Short mmCIF file of C-alpha atoms and ligand atoms in Angstrom, two decimals:
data_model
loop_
_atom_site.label_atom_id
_atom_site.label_comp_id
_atom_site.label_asym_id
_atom_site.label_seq_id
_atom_site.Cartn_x
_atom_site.Cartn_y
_atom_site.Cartn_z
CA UNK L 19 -38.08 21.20 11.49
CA UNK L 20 -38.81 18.22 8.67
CA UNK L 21 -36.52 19.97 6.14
CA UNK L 22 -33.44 20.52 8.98
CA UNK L 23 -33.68 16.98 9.82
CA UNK L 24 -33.78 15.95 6.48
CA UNK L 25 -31.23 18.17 6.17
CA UNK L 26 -29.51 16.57 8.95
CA UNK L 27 -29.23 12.91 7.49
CA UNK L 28 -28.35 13.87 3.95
CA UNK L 29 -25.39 15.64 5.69
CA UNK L 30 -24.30 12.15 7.70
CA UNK L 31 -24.98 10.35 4.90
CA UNK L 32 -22.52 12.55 2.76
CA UNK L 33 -20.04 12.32 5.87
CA UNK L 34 -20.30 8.31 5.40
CA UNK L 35 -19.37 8.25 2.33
CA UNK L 36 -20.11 4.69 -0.02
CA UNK L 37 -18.96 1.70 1.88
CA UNK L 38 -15.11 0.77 1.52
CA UNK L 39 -14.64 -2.06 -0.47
CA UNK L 40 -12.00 -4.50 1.39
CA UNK L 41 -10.19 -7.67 -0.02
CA UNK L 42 -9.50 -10.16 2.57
CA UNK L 43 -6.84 -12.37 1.62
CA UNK L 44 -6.05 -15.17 3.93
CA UNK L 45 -4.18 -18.61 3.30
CA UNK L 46 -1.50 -20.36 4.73
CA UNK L 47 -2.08 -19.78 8.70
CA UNK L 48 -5.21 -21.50 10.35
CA UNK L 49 -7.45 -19.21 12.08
CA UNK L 50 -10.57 -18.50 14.08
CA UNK L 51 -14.12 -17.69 12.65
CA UNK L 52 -14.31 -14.98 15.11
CA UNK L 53 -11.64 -12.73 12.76
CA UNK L 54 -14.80 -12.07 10.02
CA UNK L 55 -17.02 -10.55 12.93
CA UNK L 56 -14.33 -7.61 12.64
CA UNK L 57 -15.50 -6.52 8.94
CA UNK L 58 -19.45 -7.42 9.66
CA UNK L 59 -20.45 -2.87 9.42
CA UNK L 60 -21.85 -1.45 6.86
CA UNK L 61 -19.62 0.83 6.01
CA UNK L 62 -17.81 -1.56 3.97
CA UNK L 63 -18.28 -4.35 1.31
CA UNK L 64 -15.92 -7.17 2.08
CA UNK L 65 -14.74 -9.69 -0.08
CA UNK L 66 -12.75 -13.08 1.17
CA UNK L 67 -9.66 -14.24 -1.42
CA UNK L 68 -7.70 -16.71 -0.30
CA UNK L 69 -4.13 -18.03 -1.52
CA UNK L 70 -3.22 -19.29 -3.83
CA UNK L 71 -5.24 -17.14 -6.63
CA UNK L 72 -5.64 -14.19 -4.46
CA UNK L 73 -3.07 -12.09 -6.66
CA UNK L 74 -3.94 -14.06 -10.03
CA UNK L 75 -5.21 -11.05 -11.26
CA UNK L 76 -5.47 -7.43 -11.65
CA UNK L 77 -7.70 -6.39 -8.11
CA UNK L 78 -7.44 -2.77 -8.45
CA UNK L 79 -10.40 -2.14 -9.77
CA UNK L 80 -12.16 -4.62 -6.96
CA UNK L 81 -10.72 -3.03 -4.12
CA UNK L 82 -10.13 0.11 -1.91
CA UNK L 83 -8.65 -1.48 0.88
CA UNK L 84 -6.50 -4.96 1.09
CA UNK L 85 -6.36 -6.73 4.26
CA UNK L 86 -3.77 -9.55 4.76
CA UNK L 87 -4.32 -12.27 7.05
CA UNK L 88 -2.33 -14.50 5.00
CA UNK L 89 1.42 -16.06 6.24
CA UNK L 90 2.90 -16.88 2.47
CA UNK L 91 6.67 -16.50 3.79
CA UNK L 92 7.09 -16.54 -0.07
CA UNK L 93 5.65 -15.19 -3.10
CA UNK L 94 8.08 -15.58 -6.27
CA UNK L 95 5.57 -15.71 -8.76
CA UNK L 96 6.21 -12.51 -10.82
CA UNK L 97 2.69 -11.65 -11.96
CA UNK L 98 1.73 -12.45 -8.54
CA UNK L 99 4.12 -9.77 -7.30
CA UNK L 100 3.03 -7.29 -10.10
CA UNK L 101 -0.61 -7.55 -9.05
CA UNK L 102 0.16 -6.50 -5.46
CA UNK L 103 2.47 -4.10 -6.46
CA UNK L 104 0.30 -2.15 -8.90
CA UNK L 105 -2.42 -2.28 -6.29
CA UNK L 106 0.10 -0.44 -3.90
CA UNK L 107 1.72 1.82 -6.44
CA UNK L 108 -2.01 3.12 -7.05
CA UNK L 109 -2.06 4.56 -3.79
CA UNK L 110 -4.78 2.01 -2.42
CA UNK L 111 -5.00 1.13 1.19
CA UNK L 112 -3.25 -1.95 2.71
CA UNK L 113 -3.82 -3.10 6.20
CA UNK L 114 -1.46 -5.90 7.39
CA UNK L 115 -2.82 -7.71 10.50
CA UNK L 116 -0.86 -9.77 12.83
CA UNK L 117 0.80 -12.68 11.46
CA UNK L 118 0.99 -11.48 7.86
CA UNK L 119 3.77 -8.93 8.90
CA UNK L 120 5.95 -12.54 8.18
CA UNK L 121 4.69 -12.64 4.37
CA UNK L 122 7.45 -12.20 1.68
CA UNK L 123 10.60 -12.92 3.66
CA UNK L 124 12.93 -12.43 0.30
CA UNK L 125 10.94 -9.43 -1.10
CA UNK L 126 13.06 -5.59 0.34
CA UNK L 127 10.13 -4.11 -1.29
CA UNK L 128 7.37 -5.15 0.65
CA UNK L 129 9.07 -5.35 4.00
CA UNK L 130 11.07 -2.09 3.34
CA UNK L 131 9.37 -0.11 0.84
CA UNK L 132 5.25 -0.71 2.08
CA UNK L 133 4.84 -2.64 5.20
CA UNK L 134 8.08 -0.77 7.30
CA UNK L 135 8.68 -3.71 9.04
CA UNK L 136 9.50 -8.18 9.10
CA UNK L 137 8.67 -11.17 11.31
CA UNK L 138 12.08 -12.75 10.76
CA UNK L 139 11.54 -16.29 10.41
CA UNK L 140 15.66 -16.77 10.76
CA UNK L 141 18.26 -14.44 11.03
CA UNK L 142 18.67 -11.97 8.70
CA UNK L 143 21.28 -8.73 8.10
CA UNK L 144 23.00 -9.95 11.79
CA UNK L 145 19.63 -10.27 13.62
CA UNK L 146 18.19 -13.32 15.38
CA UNK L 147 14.97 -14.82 13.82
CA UNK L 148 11.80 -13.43 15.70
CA UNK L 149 10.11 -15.35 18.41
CA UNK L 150 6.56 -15.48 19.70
CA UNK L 151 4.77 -16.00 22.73
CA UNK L 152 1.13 -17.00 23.75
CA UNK L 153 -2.00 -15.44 25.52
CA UNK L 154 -0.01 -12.89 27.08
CA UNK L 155 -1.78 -10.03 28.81
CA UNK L 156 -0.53 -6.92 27.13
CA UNK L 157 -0.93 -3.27 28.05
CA UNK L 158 -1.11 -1.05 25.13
CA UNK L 159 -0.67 2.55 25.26
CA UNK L 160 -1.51 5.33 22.73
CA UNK L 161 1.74 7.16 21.29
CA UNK L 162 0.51 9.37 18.81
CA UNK L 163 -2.99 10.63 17.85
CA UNK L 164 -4.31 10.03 14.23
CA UNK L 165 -7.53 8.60 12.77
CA UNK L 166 -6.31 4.80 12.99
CA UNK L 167 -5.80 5.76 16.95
CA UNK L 168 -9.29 7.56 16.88
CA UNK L 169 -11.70 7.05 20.08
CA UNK L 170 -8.92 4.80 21.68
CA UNK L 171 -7.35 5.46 24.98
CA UNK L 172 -4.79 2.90 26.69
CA UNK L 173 -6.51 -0.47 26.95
CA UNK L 174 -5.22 -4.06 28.38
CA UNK L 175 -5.67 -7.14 25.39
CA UNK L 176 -4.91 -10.61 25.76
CA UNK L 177 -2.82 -11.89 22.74
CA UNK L 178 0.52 -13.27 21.27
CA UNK L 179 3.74 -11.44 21.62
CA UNK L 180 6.04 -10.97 18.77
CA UNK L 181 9.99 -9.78 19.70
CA UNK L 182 12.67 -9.01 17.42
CA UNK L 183 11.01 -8.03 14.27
CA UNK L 184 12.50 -5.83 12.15
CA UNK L 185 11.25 -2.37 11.92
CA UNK L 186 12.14 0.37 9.89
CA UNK L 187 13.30 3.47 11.59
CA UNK L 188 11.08 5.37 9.09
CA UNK L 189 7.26 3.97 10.71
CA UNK L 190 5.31 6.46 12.79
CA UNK L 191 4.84 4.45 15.22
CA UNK L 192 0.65 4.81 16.62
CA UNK L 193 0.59 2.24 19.25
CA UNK L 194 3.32 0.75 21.82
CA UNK L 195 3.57 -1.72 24.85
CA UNK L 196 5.89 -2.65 27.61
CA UNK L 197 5.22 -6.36 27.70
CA UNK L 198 8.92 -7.26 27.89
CA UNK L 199 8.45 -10.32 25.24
CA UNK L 200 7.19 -8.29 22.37
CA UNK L 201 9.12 -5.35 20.76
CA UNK L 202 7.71 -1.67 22.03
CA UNK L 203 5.73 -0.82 18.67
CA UNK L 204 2.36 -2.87 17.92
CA UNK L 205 0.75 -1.12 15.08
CA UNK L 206 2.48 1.66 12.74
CA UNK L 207 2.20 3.28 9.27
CA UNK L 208 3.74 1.23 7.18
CA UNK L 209 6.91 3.40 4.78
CA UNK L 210 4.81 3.70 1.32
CA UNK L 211 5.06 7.60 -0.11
CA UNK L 212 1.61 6.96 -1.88
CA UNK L 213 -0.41 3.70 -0.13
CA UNK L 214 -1.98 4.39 3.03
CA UNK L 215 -0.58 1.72 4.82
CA UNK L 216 -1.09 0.30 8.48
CA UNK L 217 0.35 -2.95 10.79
CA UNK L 218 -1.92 -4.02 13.22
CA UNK L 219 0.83 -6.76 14.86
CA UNK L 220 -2.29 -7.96 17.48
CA UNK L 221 -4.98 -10.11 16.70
CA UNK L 222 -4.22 -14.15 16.87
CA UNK L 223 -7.66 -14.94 17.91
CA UNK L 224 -11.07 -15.12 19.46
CA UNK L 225 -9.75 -13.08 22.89
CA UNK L 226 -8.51 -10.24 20.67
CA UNK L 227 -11.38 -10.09 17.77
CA UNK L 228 -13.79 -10.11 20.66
CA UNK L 229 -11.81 -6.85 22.05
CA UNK L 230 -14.06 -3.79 21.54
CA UNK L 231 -10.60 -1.82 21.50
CA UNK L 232 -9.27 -4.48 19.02
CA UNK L 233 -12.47 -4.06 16.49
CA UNK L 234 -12.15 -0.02 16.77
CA UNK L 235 -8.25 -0.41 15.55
CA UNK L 236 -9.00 -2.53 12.66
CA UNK L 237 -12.26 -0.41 11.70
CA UNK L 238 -10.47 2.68 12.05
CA UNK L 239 -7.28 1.32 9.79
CA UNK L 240 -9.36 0.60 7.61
CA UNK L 241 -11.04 3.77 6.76
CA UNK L 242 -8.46 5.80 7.23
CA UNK L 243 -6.59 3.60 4.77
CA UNK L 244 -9.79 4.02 2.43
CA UNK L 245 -8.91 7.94 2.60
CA UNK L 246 -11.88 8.46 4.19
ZN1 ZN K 301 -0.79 -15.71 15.76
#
């Protein structure tokens, strides 16, 4: 009985894997204390970087998983650029929450190429910039089962609404809503061939980061963008 249960744990703990290593990087958008009690599990080793020597240097080594939480409309430093983008060309993870989906406004790359999608912060290609709209109850529904979606069914969050982004046609889109001020999608994989790449577009503040639904997403996102 001692040796199956032993047996037992040394199978969960293979299951578990080592913990994720995840680089925060925030900067440039204030925001509440409440957003670090998402990354307080053990299965990962988290890291806070915030601008403006977040992308300084070389962080592939230092990291499974990026998280943004930054709003840097614009990046033009090229080494700056050449740090994230090695970091995503080496098939790392990248989860982009909320408000960083307006990050690097002039850059197709990123908005095309990794994250699938833009907060336009003023018209762009012969679309209106974005707008946004506070505390609104939202009803979010599950449209497509995957490991970021895992343990989730269709749950009620109060947070900000974002309408008119741009999205690429080519995002799978994971989870929608019908709260006529925000556009239908509200997280997606992002358009990457070799990063595992997720937008989370919810979490402003305390009311969301206290959401147990909210603090599955994120947890989830980030493993699955781990490859675990
Ligand atoms: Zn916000």
């Amino acid at each position: 009985m001692i040796r199956f249960l032993a047996g037992l744990l040394l199978a969960a703990a293979a299951f578990a894997g080592p913990p994720v290593r995840v680089l925060i990087v925030t900067g440039g958008h204030e925001h509440s204390l409440s957003f670090y009690s998402l990354f307080d599990d053990p299965s990962m080793i988290v890291a806070v970087n915030p601008h403006p020597i977040a992308f300084t240097t070389d962080f592939r080594d230092r990291a499974d998983v990026l998280v943004l939480y930054d709003l840097i409309p614009n990046m033009p430093e090229e080494e700056k650029r050449n740090h994230l983008r090695a970091f995503v060309e080496s098939g790392k993870g990248v989860v982009v929450l909320h408000h960083a989906i307006i990050d690097h406004q002039s850059w197709p790359w990123w908005y095309e190429d990794v994250v699938g999608g833009r907060y336009l912060l003023d018209s762009a290609g012969g679309m209106p910039a974005s707008k946004a709209g506070h505390e609104e109850r939202m009803l979010v529904t599950v449209a497509k089962k995957h490991p970021v979606t895992e343990g989730l069914a269709d749950f009620a969050i109060e947070d900000e609404t974002y309408k008119g982004m741009w999205i690429s046609p080519k995002v799978q889109v994971l989870l929608t809503t019908d709260n006529p001020n925000n556009d239908a999608p509200v997280v997606w994989l992002g358009t990457h061939p070799k990063a595992r790449v997720v937008y989370i577009q919810l979490g402003h503040g305390s009311l969301a980061h206290h959401n147990p639904n909210y603090q599955r997403l994120v947890r989830n996102a980030i493993l699955w963008a781990a490859g675990n």
